[in-house]
XYZ file of C-alpha atoms in Angstrom:
359
model
C -37.853 -1.177 -30.393
C -34.285 -2.621 -30.780
C -33.718 0.160 -33.122
C -35.279 2.825 -31.008
C -32.918 1.581 -27.961
C -29.798 2.207 -30.305
C -30.664 5.464 -31.072
C -31.691 6.318 -27.764
C -28.384 4.966 -26.682
C -26.693 7.037 -29.533
C -28.473 10.466 -28.268
C -27.417 9.542 -24.700
C -23.834 9.116 -25.826
C -23.780 12.355 -27.983
C -25.696 14.089 -25.192
C -22.803 13.122 -22.960
C -19.812 14.049 -25.234
C -21.741 17.720 -25.410
C -21.504 18.255 -21.962
C -17.903 16.679 -21.453
C -17.036 19.580 -24.315
C -18.555 22.298 -22.526
C -16.889 21.405 -19.197
C -13.820 21.397 -20.576
C -14.371 24.562 -22.164
C -15.248 26.152 -19.273
C -12.422 24.801 -17.222
C -9.896 25.350 -19.912
C -11.178 27.769 -22.252
C -12.660 28.141 -25.726
C -10.909 25.858 -28.175
C -9.635 23.568 -25.626
C -11.222 20.862 -27.590
C -13.185 21.005 -30.882
C -14.418 18.926 -33.870
C -11.894 19.492 -36.743
C -14.421 20.579 -38.784
C -15.007 23.412 -36.175
C -11.536 24.988 -37.389
C -11.248 24.005 -40.775
C -12.576 27.202 -41.987
C -9.845 29.472 -40.296
C -6.982 30.343 -42.697
C -3.635 30.090 -41.019
C -2.230 33.588 -40.128
C 1.133 34.512 -41.707
C 3.857 36.792 -41.535
C 5.365 37.479 -45.247
C 8.891 36.159 -45.672
C 9.971 39.162 -48.007
C 10.389 36.633 -50.826
C 8.048 36.079 -53.291
C 9.628 32.512 -54.145
C 10.167 31.448 -50.570
C 6.083 32.728 -50.068
C 5.478 30.191 -52.734
C 7.421 27.256 -51.760
C 5.709 27.659 -47.947
C 2.551 26.946 -49.598
C 0.481 29.379 -47.723
C 2.095 32.371 -48.599
C 4.360 33.080 -45.900
C 5.732 32.052 -42.368
C 2.978 30.684 -40.152
C 2.091 31.828 -37.117
C 1.408 30.121 -33.736
C 4.100 27.705 -34.813
C 7.886 26.940 -34.494
C 9.881 27.655 -37.576
C 14.092 26.203 -37.967
C 16.053 28.072 -40.462
C 19.364 25.994 -40.643
C 22.729 25.778 -43.093
C 25.959 26.227 -43.441
C 27.836 29.440 -42.701
C 27.010 32.871 -44.114
C 24.377 31.194 -46.524
C 21.650 33.898 -45.422
C 20.007 32.426 -42.396
C 19.699 35.505 -40.676
C 19.190 37.355 -43.713
C 16.116 35.716 -44.084
C 15.047 35.989 -40.474
C 15.716 40.005 -40.601
C 13.226 39.955 -44.043
C 10.539 38.369 -41.985
C 11.089 40.781 -39.014
C 10.760 43.431 -41.612
C 7.751 42.338 -43.109
C 6.026 41.880 -39.930
C 7.148 45.697 -38.717
C 5.477 46.582 -41.840
C 2.289 44.910 -40.888
C 2.246 46.798 -37.485
C 3.440 44.095 -35.701
C 6.164 43.975 -32.795
C 9.570 41.924 -33.363
C 11.795 40.343 -30.775
C 15.463 39.254 -31.523
C 17.343 37.176 -29.184
C 20.714 37.148 -29.863
C 22.452 34.456 -28.472
C 25.818 34.698 -30.767
C 25.994 38.536 -29.822
C 26.819 39.221 -33.634
C 23.549 41.223 -34.360
C 24.556 43.889 -36.920
C 22.108 46.791 -36.439
C 23.384 48.838 -39.835
C 22.973 45.688 -41.967
C 19.176 45.321 -40.315
C 18.279 48.568 -41.328
C 19.219 48.087 -44.740
C 16.872 45.098 -45.076
C 14.261 47.219 -43.979
C 14.087 46.483 -39.861
C 12.759 49.309 -37.789
C 15.971 49.179 -34.909
C 14.229 51.485 -32.943
C 11.262 49.466 -32.451
C 13.053 45.844 -32.256
C 13.100 44.589 -29.092
C 16.548 42.990 -28.623
C 18.126 40.466 -25.725
C 21.931 39.389 -25.464
C 21.496 36.428 -23.071
C 24.332 35.125 -21.015
C 23.260 31.563 -21.460
C 20.753 29.386 -22.926
C 18.124 29.002 -20.137
C 18.134 32.822 -19.538
C 17.590 32.923 -23.475
C 14.604 30.531 -23.338
C 13.227 32.110 -20.378
C 13.221 35.251 -22.133
C 11.464 33.981 -24.965
C 8.990 32.322 -22.931
C 8.116 35.254 -21.090
C 7.580 37.359 -24.599
C 5.559 34.455 -25.822
C 3.254 34.570 -22.736
C 2.809 38.007 -22.955
C 0.728 37.770 -25.814
C 2.084 41.085 -27.180
C 4.850 40.143 -29.771
C 4.388 38.648 -33.182
C 7.557 37.170 -34.310
C 10.768 36.004 -32.062
C 14.148 35.314 -33.574
C 16.433 33.081 -31.768
C 19.906 33.221 -33.139
C 20.935 30.611 -32.985
C 20.727 27.390 -31.289
C 24.176 26.344 -31.549
C 25.093 29.563 -28.788
C 22.243 28.224 -26.413
C 24.780 26.967 -23.802
C 23.859 25.463 -20.803
C 24.583 27.197 -17.867
C 26.344 24.374 -16.145
C 28.462 24.015 -19.156
C 29.344 27.643 -18.712
C 30.445 27.438 -15.356
C 32.227 24.549 -15.924
C 35.972 23.928 -17.044
C 37.024 24.428 -20.580
C 37.046 21.203 -22.160
C 34.963 19.547 -19.741
C 32.673 17.018 -20.856
C 28.509 17.644 -20.496
C 27.024 15.049 -22.115
C 23.567 16.082 -23.571
C 23.255 19.114 -21.752
C 22.229 20.999 -24.744
C 19.672 18.763 -26.155
C 18.241 18.178 -22.610
C 17.646 22.265 -22.632
C 16.268 22.278 -26.047
C 13.795 19.265 -25.298
C 12.764 21.005 -22.206
C 11.962 24.313 -23.435
C 10.008 23.373 -26.642
C 7.760 21.387 -24.299
C 6.938 24.293 -22.445
C 7.169 26.612 -25.337
C 4.907 24.744 -28.246
C 1.722 25.038 -26.462
C 1.923 28.661 -25.390
C 3.437 29.486 -28.921
C 0.021 28.225 -30.633
C -2.560 30.050 -28.038
C -0.070 33.116 -28.279
C -0.141 33.087 -32.130
C 3.131 34.093 -32.224
C 6.200 33.057 -34.546
C 9.099 31.536 -33.106
C 12.145 31.103 -35.451
C 14.787 29.290 -34.437
C 18.324 29.699 -36.552
C 20.226 26.832 -36.521
C 23.879 25.755 -37.571
C 24.897 22.724 -39.338
C 27.802 19.869 -37.842
C 28.819 16.713 -39.417
C 28.584 13.206 -38.057
C 31.244 10.996 -37.700
C 31.461 7.310 -38.339
C 28.555 7.378 -41.053
C 31.218 4.978 -43.093
C 29.930 7.042 -46.341
C 26.133 5.973 -45.802
C 23.446 8.785 -45.523
C 23.656 12.212 -44.994
C 26.764 13.277 -42.714
C 24.946 16.651 -41.908
C 22.903 17.326 -38.712
C 21.625 19.943 -36.609
C 22.762 21.269 -32.840
C 20.704 20.865 -30.107
C 19.653 17.305 -30.407
C 16.257 16.111 -32.040
C 13.473 17.915 -30.141
C 13.584 20.994 -32.503
C 13.167 18.677 -36.195
C 10.065 17.325 -33.989
C 8.633 20.172 -32.558
C 9.144 22.435 -35.943
C 5.951 22.935 -38.226
C 8.600 24.314 -40.859
C 12.134 23.526 -41.708
C 13.780 25.621 -44.005
C 17.548 24.777 -45.061
C 19.079 27.576 -46.643
C 22.214 27.160 -49.088
C 24.283 29.389 -51.167
C 24.895 27.417 -54.752
C 27.008 30.234 -56.396
C 28.448 33.378 -56.002
C 27.415 36.683 -58.240
C 30.589 38.708 -59.546
C 31.066 41.576 -61.546
C 34.299 40.393 -63.048
C 36.468 39.459 -60.066
C 34.059 41.025 -57.488
C 31.515 39.359 -55.808
C 28.378 41.394 -54.638
C 26.099 38.791 -54.030
C 24.963 35.006 -53.694
C 22.456 32.778 -55.712
C 20.429 30.636 -53.011
C 18.498 27.924 -53.034
C 16.062 27.270 -50.096
C 14.381 24.193 -49.417
C 11.560 23.399 -47.158
C 12.320 20.151 -45.556
C 9.527 20.050 -43.567
C 5.779 21.367 -43.792
C 3.145 20.557 -41.528
C 0.846 23.283 -43.204
C 1.642 22.347 -46.856
C 3.273 19.958 -48.744
C 7.073 19.636 -48.279
C 9.868 19.602 -50.405
C 9.479 22.595 -52.615
C 12.362 24.570 -53.581
C 12.820 28.281 -54.080
C 15.987 30.170 -56.199
C 16.754 33.987 -55.233
C 19.571 36.220 -55.208
C 20.718 37.897 -51.888
C 22.864 40.876 -52.576
C 25.736 42.199 -50.025
C 24.332 45.391 -48.269
C 20.858 44.914 -49.441
C 19.260 41.377 -48.704
C 17.078 39.312 -50.741
C 16.597 41.071 -54.462
C 12.920 41.413 -55.205
C 13.639 43.114 -58.578
C 15.804 40.081 -59.228
C 12.638 37.425 -58.155
C 10.506 39.363 -60.566
C 12.908 38.973 -63.442
C 12.887 35.332 -62.785
C 9.296 34.687 -62.113
C 8.373 36.909 -64.615
C 10.616 34.913 -67.490
C 9.325 31.639 -66.154
C 5.601 32.979 -66.379
C 5.692 34.543 -69.562
C 5.174 37.815 -68.323
C 8.616 39.256 -69.043
C 10.084 37.912 -72.742
C 13.551 36.957 -72.957
C 15.403 36.446 -76.366
C 18.886 35.088 -76.046
C 20.368 37.714 -73.227
C 17.783 40.516 -73.948
C 14.721 41.081 -71.893
C 11.789 42.949 -72.883
C 8.133 43.599 -70.912
C 5.505 44.096 -73.660
C 6.723 46.801 -76.160
C 9.702 47.752 -73.570
C 12.889 46.447 -73.865
C 14.560 46.424 -70.526
C 18.101 45.356 -71.260
C 20.780 42.885 -71.841
C 21.815 40.535 -69.164
C 19.860 40.203 -65.818
C 22.182 42.731 -63.952
C 21.114 45.445 -66.761
C 17.854 44.732 -66.232
C 17.928 44.615 -62.240
C 19.599 47.981 -62.387
C 17.089 49.395 -65.292
C 14.030 48.253 -63.112
C 15.597 49.520 -60.189
C 15.664 52.969 -61.611
C 12.086 52.601 -63.164
C 9.751 52.166 -60.621
C 6.566 52.322 -62.563
C 7.413 49.659 -64.858
C 9.150 47.498 -61.973
C 5.392 47.948 -60.334
C 3.391 46.982 -63.480
C 5.402 43.731 -63.550
C 5.324 42.871 -59.931
C 1.301 43.561 -60.071
C 1.359 41.571 -63.117
C 3.028 38.783 -61.485
C 1.034 38.653 -58.068
C -2.243 38.606 -60.268
C -1.046 35.840 -62.182
C 0.107 33.795 -58.816
C -3.082 34.463 -57.305
C -1.934 36.826 -54.469
C -3.834 39.510 -54.872
C -7.118 40.167 -56.891
C -6.827 41.537 -60.355
C -9.998 44.238 -60.115
C -8.294 46.505 -57.019
C -4.405 44.900 -56.541
C -5.707 44.296 -52.811
C -3.911 41.435 -51.356
C -6.127 38.743 -50.999
C -7.450 37.666 -46.960
C -6.052 34.163 -47.248
C -3.009 32.595 -47.701
C -1.385 32.464 -51.268
C -1.741 29.349 -52.951
C 0.749 26.560 -54.037
C 2.688 27.564 -56.701
C 1.442 26.724 -60.174
C 5.057 25.283 -61.183
C 7.915 24.696 -59.630
C 10.060 27.632 -59.099
C 13.332 25.271 -59.335
C 15.047 25.740 -62.634
């Protein structure tokens, strides 16, 4: 009898829970509450970053939708370039993109060179931070935008500071603005399934006494907590032709990742005027995964000699699309991004890299 009574009690509890869940879903919508396993089979929707190595480092094949992403780093490290590549990839998939240019520094010509359709791009150049974040909030709530880039957090000046006297101190105003905005935005971003990317700058802490990392990002700590992905972008080397600099070797580190293991790194070239060099990535990853043979300074693909030196090989592949496409297809099949039989992209996110892209 005791066992029967206990089972009856458990059944009553389960029935009460089912009733409560049904009431919650009727009041607040489907998915307002669910068991974790109910949603486990759903792959996270993504937007490709435009870089094979970054997609590998992110662990899911791209930048997640319905989440907040922060891109930060020193000046001229490639933060806006990375965001514009993501916009271009979103537009290629038929999505709608918006760029909130708080810095008033977007170069439409450069954006077009990176593949952005500037005629279809929504752009806003707000006067102050509250206006920028309110515009972002309305775009998110519309449910009609796939990616929103805010450039940058440091330029989101509070209205009170803008209207104050030059040099007047507004303690904590910027941090309060970001904290309030992110509290409002995060839930709506998830429901609208939009990718929101904040570009941020770094500052140096004072009085660290030589201990710990002296770098920090602007806008307080709220963005660090609310962001599902935090991407650290660094320029590590200048690419030169004799004395002329034509690009940068760039390292990206995923310092926070709520959708895959963090702390993976990606190395790639950013060329002035063209952005991330996909051909350069094919060369580096091709050598790493044994698809392209390297002997000394010479590169070869099967029986085809590609050239001497990476820059000559890059130029050769840019002029020979057929060989370049063969290398890319074989590499993506090897990485598990596309199926071998038909060469079509898998519907799920790309797997984690088989080996680190760090050299």
